[in-house]
N, CA, C and O atoms as a DFTB+ gen file, in Angstrom:
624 C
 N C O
     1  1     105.128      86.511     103.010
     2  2     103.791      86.262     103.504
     3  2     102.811      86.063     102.349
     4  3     101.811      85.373     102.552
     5  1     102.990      86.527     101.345
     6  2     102.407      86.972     100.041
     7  2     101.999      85.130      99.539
     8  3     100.900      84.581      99.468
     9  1     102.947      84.758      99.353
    10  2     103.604      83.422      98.897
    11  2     102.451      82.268     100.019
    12  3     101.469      81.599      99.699
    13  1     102.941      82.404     100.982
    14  2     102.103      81.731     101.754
    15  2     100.831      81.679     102.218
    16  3     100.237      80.738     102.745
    17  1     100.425      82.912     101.942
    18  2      98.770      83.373     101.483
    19  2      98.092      82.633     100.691
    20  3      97.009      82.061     100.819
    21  1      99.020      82.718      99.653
    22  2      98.587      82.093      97.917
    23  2      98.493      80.978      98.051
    24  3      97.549      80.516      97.410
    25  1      99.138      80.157      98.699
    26  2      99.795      78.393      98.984
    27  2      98.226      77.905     100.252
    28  3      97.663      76.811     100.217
    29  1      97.965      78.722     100.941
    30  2      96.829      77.901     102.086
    31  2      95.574      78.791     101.126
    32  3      94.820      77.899     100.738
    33  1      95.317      79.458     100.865
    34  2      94.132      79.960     100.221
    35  2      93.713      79.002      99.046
    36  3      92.645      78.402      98.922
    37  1      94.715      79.002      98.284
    38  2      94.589      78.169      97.207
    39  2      94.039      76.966      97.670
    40  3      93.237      76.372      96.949
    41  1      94.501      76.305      99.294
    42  2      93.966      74.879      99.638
    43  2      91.925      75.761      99.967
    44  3      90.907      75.070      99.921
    45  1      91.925      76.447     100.096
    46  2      90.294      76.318     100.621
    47  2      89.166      77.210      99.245
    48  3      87.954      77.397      99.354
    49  1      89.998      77.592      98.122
    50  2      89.316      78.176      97.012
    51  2      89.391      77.059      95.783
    52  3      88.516      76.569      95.069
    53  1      90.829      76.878      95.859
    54  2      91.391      76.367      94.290
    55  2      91.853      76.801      94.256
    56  3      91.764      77.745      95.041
    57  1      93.168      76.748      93.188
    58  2      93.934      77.740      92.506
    59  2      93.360      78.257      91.260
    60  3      93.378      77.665      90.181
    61  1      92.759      79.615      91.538
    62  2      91.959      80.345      90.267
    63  2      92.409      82.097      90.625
    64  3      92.776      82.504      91.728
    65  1      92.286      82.770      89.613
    66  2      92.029      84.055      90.204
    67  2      91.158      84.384      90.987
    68  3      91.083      85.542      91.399
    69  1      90.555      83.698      91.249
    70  2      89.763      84.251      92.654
    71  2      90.528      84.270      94.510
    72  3      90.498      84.843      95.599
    73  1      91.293      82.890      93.530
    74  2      92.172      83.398      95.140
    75  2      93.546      84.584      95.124
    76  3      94.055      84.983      96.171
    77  1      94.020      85.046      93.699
    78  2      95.099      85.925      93.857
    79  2      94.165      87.325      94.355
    80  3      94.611      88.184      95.116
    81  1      92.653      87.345      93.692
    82  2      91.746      88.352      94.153
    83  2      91.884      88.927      95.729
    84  3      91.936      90.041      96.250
    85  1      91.919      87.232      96.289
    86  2      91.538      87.622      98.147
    87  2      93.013      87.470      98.565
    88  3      93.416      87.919      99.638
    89  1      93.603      86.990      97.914
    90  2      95.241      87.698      98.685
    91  2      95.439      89.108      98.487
    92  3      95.710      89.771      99.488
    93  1      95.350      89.701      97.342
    94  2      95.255      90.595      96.973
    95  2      94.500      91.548      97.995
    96  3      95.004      92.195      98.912
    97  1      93.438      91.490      97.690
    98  2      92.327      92.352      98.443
    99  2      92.568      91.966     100.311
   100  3      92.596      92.879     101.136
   101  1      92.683      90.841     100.611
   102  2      93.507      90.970     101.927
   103  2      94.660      91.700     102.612
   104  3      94.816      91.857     103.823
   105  1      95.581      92.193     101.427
   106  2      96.918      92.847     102.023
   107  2      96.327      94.134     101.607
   108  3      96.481      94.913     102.547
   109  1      95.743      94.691     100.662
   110  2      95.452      95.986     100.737
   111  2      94.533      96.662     101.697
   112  3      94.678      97.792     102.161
   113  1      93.426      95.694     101.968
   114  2      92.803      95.577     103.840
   115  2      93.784      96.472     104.637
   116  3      93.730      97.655     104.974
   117  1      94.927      95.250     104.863
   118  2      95.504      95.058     106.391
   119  2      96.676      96.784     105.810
   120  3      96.932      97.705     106.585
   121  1      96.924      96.747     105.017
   122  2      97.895      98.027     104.415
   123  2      97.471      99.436     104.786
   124  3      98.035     100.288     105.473
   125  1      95.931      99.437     103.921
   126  2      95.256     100.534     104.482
   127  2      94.979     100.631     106.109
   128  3      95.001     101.726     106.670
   129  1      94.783      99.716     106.643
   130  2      94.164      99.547     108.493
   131  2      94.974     100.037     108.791
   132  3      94.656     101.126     109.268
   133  1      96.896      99.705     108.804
   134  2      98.264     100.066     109.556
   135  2      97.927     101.066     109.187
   136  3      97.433     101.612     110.173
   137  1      97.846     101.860     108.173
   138  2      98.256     103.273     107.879
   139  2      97.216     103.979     108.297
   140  3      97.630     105.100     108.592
   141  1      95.568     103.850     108.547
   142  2      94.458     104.808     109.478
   143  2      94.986     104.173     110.359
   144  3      93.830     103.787     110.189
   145  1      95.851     103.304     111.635
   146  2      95.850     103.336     112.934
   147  2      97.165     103.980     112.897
   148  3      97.262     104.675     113.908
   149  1      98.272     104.058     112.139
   150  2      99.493     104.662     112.730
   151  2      99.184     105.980     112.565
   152  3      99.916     106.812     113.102
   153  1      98.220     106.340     111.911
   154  2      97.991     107.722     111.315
   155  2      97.640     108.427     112.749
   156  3      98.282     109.352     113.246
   157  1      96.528     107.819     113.288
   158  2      96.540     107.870     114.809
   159  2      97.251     107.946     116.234
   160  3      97.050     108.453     117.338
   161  1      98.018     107.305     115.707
   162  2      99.507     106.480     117.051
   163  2     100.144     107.420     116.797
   164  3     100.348     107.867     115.669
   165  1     100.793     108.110     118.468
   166  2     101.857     109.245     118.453
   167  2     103.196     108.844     117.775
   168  3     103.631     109.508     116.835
   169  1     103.822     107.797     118.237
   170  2     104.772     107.199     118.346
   171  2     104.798     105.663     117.738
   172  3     103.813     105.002     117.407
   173  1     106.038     105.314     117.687
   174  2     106.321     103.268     117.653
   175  2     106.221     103.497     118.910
   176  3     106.181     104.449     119.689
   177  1     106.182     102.078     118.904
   178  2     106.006     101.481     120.371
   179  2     106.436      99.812     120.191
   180  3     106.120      99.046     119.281
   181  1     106.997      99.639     121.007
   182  2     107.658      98.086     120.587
   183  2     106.722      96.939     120.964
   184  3     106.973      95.736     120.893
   185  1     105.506      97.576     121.412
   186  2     104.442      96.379     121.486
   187  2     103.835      95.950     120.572
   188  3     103.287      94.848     120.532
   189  1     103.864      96.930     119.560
   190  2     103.114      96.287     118.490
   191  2     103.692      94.984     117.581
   192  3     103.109      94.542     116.591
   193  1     105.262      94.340     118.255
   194  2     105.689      93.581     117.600
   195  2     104.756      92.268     118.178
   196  3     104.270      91.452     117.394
   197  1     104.579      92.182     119.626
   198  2     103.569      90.989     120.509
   199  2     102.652      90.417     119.673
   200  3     102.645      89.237     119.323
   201  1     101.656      91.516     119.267
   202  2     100.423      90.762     118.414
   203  2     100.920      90.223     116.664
   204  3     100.391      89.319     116.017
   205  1     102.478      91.424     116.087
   206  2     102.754      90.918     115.177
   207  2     103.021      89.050     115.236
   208  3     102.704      88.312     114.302
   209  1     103.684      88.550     116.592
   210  2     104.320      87.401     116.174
   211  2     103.159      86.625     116.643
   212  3     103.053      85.486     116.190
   213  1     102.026      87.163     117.699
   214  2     101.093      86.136     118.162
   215  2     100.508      85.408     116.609
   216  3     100.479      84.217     116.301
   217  1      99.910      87.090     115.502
   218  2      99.237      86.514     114.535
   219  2     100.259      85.459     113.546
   220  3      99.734      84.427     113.130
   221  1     101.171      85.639     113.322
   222  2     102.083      84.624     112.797
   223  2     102.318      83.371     113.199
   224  3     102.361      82.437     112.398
   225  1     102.537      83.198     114.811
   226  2     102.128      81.740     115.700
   227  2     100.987      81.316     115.030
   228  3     101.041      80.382     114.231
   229  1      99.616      82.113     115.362
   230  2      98.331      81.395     115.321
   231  2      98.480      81.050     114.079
   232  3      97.764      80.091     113.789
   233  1      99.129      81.449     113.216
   234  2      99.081      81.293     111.555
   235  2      99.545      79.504     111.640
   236  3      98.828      78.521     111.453
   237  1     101.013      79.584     111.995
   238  2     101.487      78.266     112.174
   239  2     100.967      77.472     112.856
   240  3     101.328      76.311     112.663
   241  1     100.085      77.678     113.757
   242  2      99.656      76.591     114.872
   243  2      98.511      76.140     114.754
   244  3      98.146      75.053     115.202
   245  1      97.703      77.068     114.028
   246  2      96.310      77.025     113.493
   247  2      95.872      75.444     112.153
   248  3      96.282      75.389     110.993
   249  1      95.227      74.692     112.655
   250  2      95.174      74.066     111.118
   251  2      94.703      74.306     110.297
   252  3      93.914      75.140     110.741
   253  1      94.427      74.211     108.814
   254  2      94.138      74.382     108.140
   255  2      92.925      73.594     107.667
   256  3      91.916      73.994     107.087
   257  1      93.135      72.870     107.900
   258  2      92.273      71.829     107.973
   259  2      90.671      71.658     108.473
   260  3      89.698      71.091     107.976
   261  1      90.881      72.404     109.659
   262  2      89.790      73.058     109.972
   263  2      89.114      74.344     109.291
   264  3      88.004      74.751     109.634
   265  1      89.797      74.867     108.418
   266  2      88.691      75.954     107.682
   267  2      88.025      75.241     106.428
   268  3      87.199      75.857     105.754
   269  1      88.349      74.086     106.155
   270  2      88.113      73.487     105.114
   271  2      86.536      72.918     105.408
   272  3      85.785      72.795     104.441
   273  1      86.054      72.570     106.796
   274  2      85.396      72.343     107.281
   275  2      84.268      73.776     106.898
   276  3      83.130      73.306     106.855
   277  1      84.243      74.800     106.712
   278  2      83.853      75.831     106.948
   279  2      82.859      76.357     105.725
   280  3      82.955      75.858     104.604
   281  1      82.333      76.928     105.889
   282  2      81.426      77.960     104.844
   283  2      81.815      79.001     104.034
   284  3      82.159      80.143     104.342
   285  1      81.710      78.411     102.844
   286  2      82.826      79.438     101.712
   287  2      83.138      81.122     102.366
   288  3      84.163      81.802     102.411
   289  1      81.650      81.377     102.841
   290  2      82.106      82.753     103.331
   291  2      82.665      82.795     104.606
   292  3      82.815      83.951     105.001
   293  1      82.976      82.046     105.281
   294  2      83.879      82.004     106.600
   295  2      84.953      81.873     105.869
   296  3      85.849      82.699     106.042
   297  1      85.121      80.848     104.913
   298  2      86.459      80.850     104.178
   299  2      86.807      82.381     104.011
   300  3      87.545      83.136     104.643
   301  1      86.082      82.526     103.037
   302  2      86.888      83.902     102.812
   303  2      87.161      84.993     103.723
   304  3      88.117      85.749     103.547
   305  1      86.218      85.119     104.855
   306  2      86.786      86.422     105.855
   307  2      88.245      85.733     106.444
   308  3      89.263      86.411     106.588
   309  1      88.168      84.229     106.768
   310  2      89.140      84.212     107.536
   311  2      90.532      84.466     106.747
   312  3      91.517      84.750     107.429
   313  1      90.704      84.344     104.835
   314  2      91.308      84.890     104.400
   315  2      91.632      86.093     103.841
   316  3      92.567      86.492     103.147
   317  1      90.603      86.600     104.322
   318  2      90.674      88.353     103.428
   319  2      91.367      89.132     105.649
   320  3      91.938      90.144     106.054
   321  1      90.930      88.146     106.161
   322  2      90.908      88.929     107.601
   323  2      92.536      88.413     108.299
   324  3      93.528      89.140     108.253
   325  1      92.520      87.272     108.811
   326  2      93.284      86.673     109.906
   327  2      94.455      86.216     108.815
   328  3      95.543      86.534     109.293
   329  1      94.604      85.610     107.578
   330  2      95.545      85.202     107.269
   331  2      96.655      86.065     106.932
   332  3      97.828      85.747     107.126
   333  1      96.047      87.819     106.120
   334  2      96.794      88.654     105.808
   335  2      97.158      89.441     107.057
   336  3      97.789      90.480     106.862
   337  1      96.829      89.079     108.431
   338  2      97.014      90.004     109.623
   339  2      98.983      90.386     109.904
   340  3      99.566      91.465     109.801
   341  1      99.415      89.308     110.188
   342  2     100.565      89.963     109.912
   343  2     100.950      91.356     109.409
   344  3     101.582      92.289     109.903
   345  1     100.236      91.115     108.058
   346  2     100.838      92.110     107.154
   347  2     100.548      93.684     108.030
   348  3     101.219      94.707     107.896
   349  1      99.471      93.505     108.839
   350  2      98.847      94.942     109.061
   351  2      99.668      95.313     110.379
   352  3      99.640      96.434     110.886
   353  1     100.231      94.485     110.756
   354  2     101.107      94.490     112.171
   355  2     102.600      94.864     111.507
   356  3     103.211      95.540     112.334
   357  1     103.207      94.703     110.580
   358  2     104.482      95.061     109.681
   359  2     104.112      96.333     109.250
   360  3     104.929      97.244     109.381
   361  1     102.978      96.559     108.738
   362  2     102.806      97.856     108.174
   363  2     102.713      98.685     109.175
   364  3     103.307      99.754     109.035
   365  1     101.996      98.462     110.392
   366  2     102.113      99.677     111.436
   367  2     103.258      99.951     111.950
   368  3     103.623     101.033     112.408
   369  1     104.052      98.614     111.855
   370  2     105.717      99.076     112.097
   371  2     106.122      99.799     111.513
   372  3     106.578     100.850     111.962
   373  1     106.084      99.394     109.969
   374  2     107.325     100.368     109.212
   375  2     106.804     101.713     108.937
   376  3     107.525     102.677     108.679
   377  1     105.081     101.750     109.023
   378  2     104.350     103.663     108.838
   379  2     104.945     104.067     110.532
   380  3     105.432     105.196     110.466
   381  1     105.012     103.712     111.452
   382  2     105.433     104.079     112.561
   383  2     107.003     104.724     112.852
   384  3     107.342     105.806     113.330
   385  1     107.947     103.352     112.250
   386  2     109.272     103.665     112.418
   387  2     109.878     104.961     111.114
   388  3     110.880     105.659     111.271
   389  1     109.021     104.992     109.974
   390  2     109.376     105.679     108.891
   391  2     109.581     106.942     109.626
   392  3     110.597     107.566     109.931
   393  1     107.654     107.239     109.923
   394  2     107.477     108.840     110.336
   395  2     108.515     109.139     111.436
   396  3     108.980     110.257     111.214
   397  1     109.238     108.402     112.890
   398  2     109.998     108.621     113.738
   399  2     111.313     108.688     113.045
   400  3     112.131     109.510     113.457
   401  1     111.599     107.951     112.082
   402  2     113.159     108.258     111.367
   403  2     113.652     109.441     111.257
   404  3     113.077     110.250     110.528
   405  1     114.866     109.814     111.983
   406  2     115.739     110.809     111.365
   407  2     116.237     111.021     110.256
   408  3     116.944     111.983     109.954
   409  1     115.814     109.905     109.394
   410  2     116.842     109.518     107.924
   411  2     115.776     108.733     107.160
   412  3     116.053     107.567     106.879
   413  1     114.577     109.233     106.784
   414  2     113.318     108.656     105.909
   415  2     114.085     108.122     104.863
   416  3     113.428     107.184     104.413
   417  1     114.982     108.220     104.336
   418  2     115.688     107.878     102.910
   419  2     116.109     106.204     103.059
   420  3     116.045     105.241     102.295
   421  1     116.679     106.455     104.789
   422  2     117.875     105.351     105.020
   423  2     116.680     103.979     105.148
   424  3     116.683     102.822     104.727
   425  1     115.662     104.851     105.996
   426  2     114.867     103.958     106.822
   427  2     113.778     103.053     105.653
   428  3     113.261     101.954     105.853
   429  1     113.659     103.899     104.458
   430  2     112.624     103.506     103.127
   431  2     113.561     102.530     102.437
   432  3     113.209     101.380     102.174
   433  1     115.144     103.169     102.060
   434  2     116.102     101.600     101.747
   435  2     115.879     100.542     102.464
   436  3     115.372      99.492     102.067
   437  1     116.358     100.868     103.841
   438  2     115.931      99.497     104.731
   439  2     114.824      98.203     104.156
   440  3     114.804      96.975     104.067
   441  1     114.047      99.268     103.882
   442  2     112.611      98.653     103.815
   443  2     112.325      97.541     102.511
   444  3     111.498      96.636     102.397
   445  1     113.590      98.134     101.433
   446  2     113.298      97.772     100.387
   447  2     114.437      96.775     100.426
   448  3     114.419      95.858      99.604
   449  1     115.338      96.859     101.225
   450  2     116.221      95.515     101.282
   451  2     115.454      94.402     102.123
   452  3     115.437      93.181     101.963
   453  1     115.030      94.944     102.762
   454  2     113.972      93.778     103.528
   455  2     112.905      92.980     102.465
   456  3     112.537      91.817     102.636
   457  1     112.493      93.837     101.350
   458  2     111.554      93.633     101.185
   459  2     111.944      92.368     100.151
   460  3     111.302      91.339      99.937
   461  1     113.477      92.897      99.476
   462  2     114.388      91.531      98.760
   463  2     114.781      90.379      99.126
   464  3     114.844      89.343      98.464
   465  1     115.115      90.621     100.464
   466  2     115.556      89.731     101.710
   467  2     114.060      88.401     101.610
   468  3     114.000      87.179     101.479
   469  1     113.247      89.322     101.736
   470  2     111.766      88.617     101.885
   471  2     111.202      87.252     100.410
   472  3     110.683      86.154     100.207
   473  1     111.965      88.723      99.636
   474  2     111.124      87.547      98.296
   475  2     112.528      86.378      97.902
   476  3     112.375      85.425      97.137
   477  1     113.562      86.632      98.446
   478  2     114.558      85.601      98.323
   479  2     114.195      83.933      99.416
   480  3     114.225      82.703      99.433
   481  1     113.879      85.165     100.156
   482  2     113.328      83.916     101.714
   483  2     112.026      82.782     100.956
   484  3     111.855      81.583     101.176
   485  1     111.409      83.535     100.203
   486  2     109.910      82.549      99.706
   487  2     110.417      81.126      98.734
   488  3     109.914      80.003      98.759
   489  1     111.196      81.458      98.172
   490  2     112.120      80.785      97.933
   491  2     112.237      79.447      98.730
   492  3     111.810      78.541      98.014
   493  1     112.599      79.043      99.785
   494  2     112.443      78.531     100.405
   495  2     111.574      77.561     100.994
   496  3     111.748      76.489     101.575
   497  1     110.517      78.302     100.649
   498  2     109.410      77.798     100.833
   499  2     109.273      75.928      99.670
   500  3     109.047      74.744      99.919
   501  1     109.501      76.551      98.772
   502  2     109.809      75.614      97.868
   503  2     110.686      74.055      98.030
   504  3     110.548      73.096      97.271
   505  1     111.479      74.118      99.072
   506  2     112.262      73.100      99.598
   507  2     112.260      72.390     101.045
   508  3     112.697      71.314     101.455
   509  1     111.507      73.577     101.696
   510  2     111.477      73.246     103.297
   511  2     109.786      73.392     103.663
   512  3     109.326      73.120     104.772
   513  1     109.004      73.856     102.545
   514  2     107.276      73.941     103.061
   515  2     107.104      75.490     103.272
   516  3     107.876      76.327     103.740
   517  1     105.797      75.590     102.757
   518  2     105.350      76.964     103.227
   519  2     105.228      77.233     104.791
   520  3     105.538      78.248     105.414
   521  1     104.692      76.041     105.246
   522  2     104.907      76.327     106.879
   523  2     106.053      76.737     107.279
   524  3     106.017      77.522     108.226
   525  1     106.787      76.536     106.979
   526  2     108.674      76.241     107.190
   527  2     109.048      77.731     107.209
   528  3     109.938      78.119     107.967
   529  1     108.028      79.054     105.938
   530  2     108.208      79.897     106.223
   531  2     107.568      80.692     107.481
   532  3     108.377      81.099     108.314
   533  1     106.558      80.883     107.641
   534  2     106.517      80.985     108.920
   535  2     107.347      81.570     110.202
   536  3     107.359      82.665     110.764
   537  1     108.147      80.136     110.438
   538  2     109.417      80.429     111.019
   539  2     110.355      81.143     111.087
   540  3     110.857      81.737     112.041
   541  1     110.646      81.080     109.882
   542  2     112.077      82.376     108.955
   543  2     110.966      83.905     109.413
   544  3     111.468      84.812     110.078
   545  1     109.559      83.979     108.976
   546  2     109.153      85.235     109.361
   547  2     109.354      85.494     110.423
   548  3     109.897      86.577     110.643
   549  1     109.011      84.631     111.522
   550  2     109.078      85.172     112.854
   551  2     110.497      85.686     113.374
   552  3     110.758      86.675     114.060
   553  1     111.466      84.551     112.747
   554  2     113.047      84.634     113.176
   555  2     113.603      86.228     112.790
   556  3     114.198      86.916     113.620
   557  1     113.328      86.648     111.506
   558  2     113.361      88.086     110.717
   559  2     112.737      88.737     111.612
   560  3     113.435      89.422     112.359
   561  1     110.752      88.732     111.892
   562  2     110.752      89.961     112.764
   563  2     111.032      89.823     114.151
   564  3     110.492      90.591     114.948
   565  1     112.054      88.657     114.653
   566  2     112.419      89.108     116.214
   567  2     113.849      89.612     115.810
   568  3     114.383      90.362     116.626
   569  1     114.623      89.276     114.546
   570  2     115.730      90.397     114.341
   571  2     115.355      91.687     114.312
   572  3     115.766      92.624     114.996
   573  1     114.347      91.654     113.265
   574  2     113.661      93.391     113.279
   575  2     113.832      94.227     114.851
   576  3     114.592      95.139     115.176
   577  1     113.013      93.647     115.462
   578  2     113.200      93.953     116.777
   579  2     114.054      94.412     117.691
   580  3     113.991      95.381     118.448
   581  1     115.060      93.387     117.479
   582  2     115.932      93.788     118.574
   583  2     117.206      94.255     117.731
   584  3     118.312      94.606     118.144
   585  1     116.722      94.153     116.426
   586  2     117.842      95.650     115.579
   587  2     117.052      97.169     115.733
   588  3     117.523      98.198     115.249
   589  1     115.719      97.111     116.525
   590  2     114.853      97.807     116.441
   591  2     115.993      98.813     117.924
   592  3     116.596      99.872     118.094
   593  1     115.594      97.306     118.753
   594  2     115.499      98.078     120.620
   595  2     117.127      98.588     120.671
   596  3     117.470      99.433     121.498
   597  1     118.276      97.883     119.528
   598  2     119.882      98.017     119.897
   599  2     119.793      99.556     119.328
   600  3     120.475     100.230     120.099
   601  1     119.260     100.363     118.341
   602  2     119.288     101.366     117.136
   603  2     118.359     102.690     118.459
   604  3     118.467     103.906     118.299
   605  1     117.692     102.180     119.415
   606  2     117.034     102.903     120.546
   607  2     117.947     103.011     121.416
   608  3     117.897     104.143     121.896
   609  1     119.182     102.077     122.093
   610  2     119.738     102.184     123.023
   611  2     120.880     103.187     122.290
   612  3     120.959     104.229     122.940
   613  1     121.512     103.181     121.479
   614  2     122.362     103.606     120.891
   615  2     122.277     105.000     120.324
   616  3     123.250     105.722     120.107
   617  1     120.677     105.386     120.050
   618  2     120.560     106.813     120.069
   619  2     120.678     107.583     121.466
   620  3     121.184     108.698     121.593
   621  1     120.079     106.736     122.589
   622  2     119.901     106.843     124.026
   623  2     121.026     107.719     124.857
   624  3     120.931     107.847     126.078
């Protein structure tokens, strides 16, 4: 997501440090938000994957084109806000599924093979389009998912 942040931001800033600034400062946003709302939340709950993939759709479906149209500071909320959203919908997953883990150790590896899995996937991006990732995200978190709901039936 990181990657693809950098790649549409860069279309409505430039490519300067000012845009690694608002990627930057966007995921630590959406990082901190998951962690004061899961901090809150009894439990996971498998709904929170819905709005994860809606904001990822709107990501892909959304043009870009149209923020270009926009007012530097619309630019930037909509990238410090809506572009890093995902991220805050992943993070309430994994602060959610961590604290419910029987096996914090197994469940924090997980996390970090995912997280390899992820920067191998950007990769990609490079040959098939950043949009292109997108896709692969969504495809990953509907595996997440339903490696989520099989790992529920099976404790069941």
């Amino acid at each position: 997501m990181e990657t693809k942040s950098i790649t549409t931001i860069s279309l409505f800033f430039g490519a300067t440090w000012f845009v690694s600034m608002v990627v930057i400062l966007g995921v630590l946003i959406m990082v901190l938000l998951a962690n004061v709302v899961a901090a809150r939340l009894k439990s996971f709950h498998r709904w929170v994957y819905l709005p994860l993939m809606v904001s990822v759709a709107f990501l892909y479906f959304f043009p870009n084109s149209l923020v270009l149209g926009w007012s530097p500071y619309a630019r930037f909320f909509y990238s410090v806000l809506l572009i890093p959203l995902p991220i805050f919908f992943a993070g309430l997953i994994f602060s959610l599924s961590l604290r419910g883990s029987p096996d914090p150790s197994f469940a924090f590896g997980s996390n970090l093979l995912g997280a390899m899995v992820g920067g191998f996937v950007e990769y990609l991006g490079m040959t098939a389009g950043t949009k292109t990732l997108l896709l692969v995200v969504l495809m990953l978190y509907l595996a997440s998912l339903l490696s989520k709901s099989r790992a529920r039936v099976a404790v069941s």
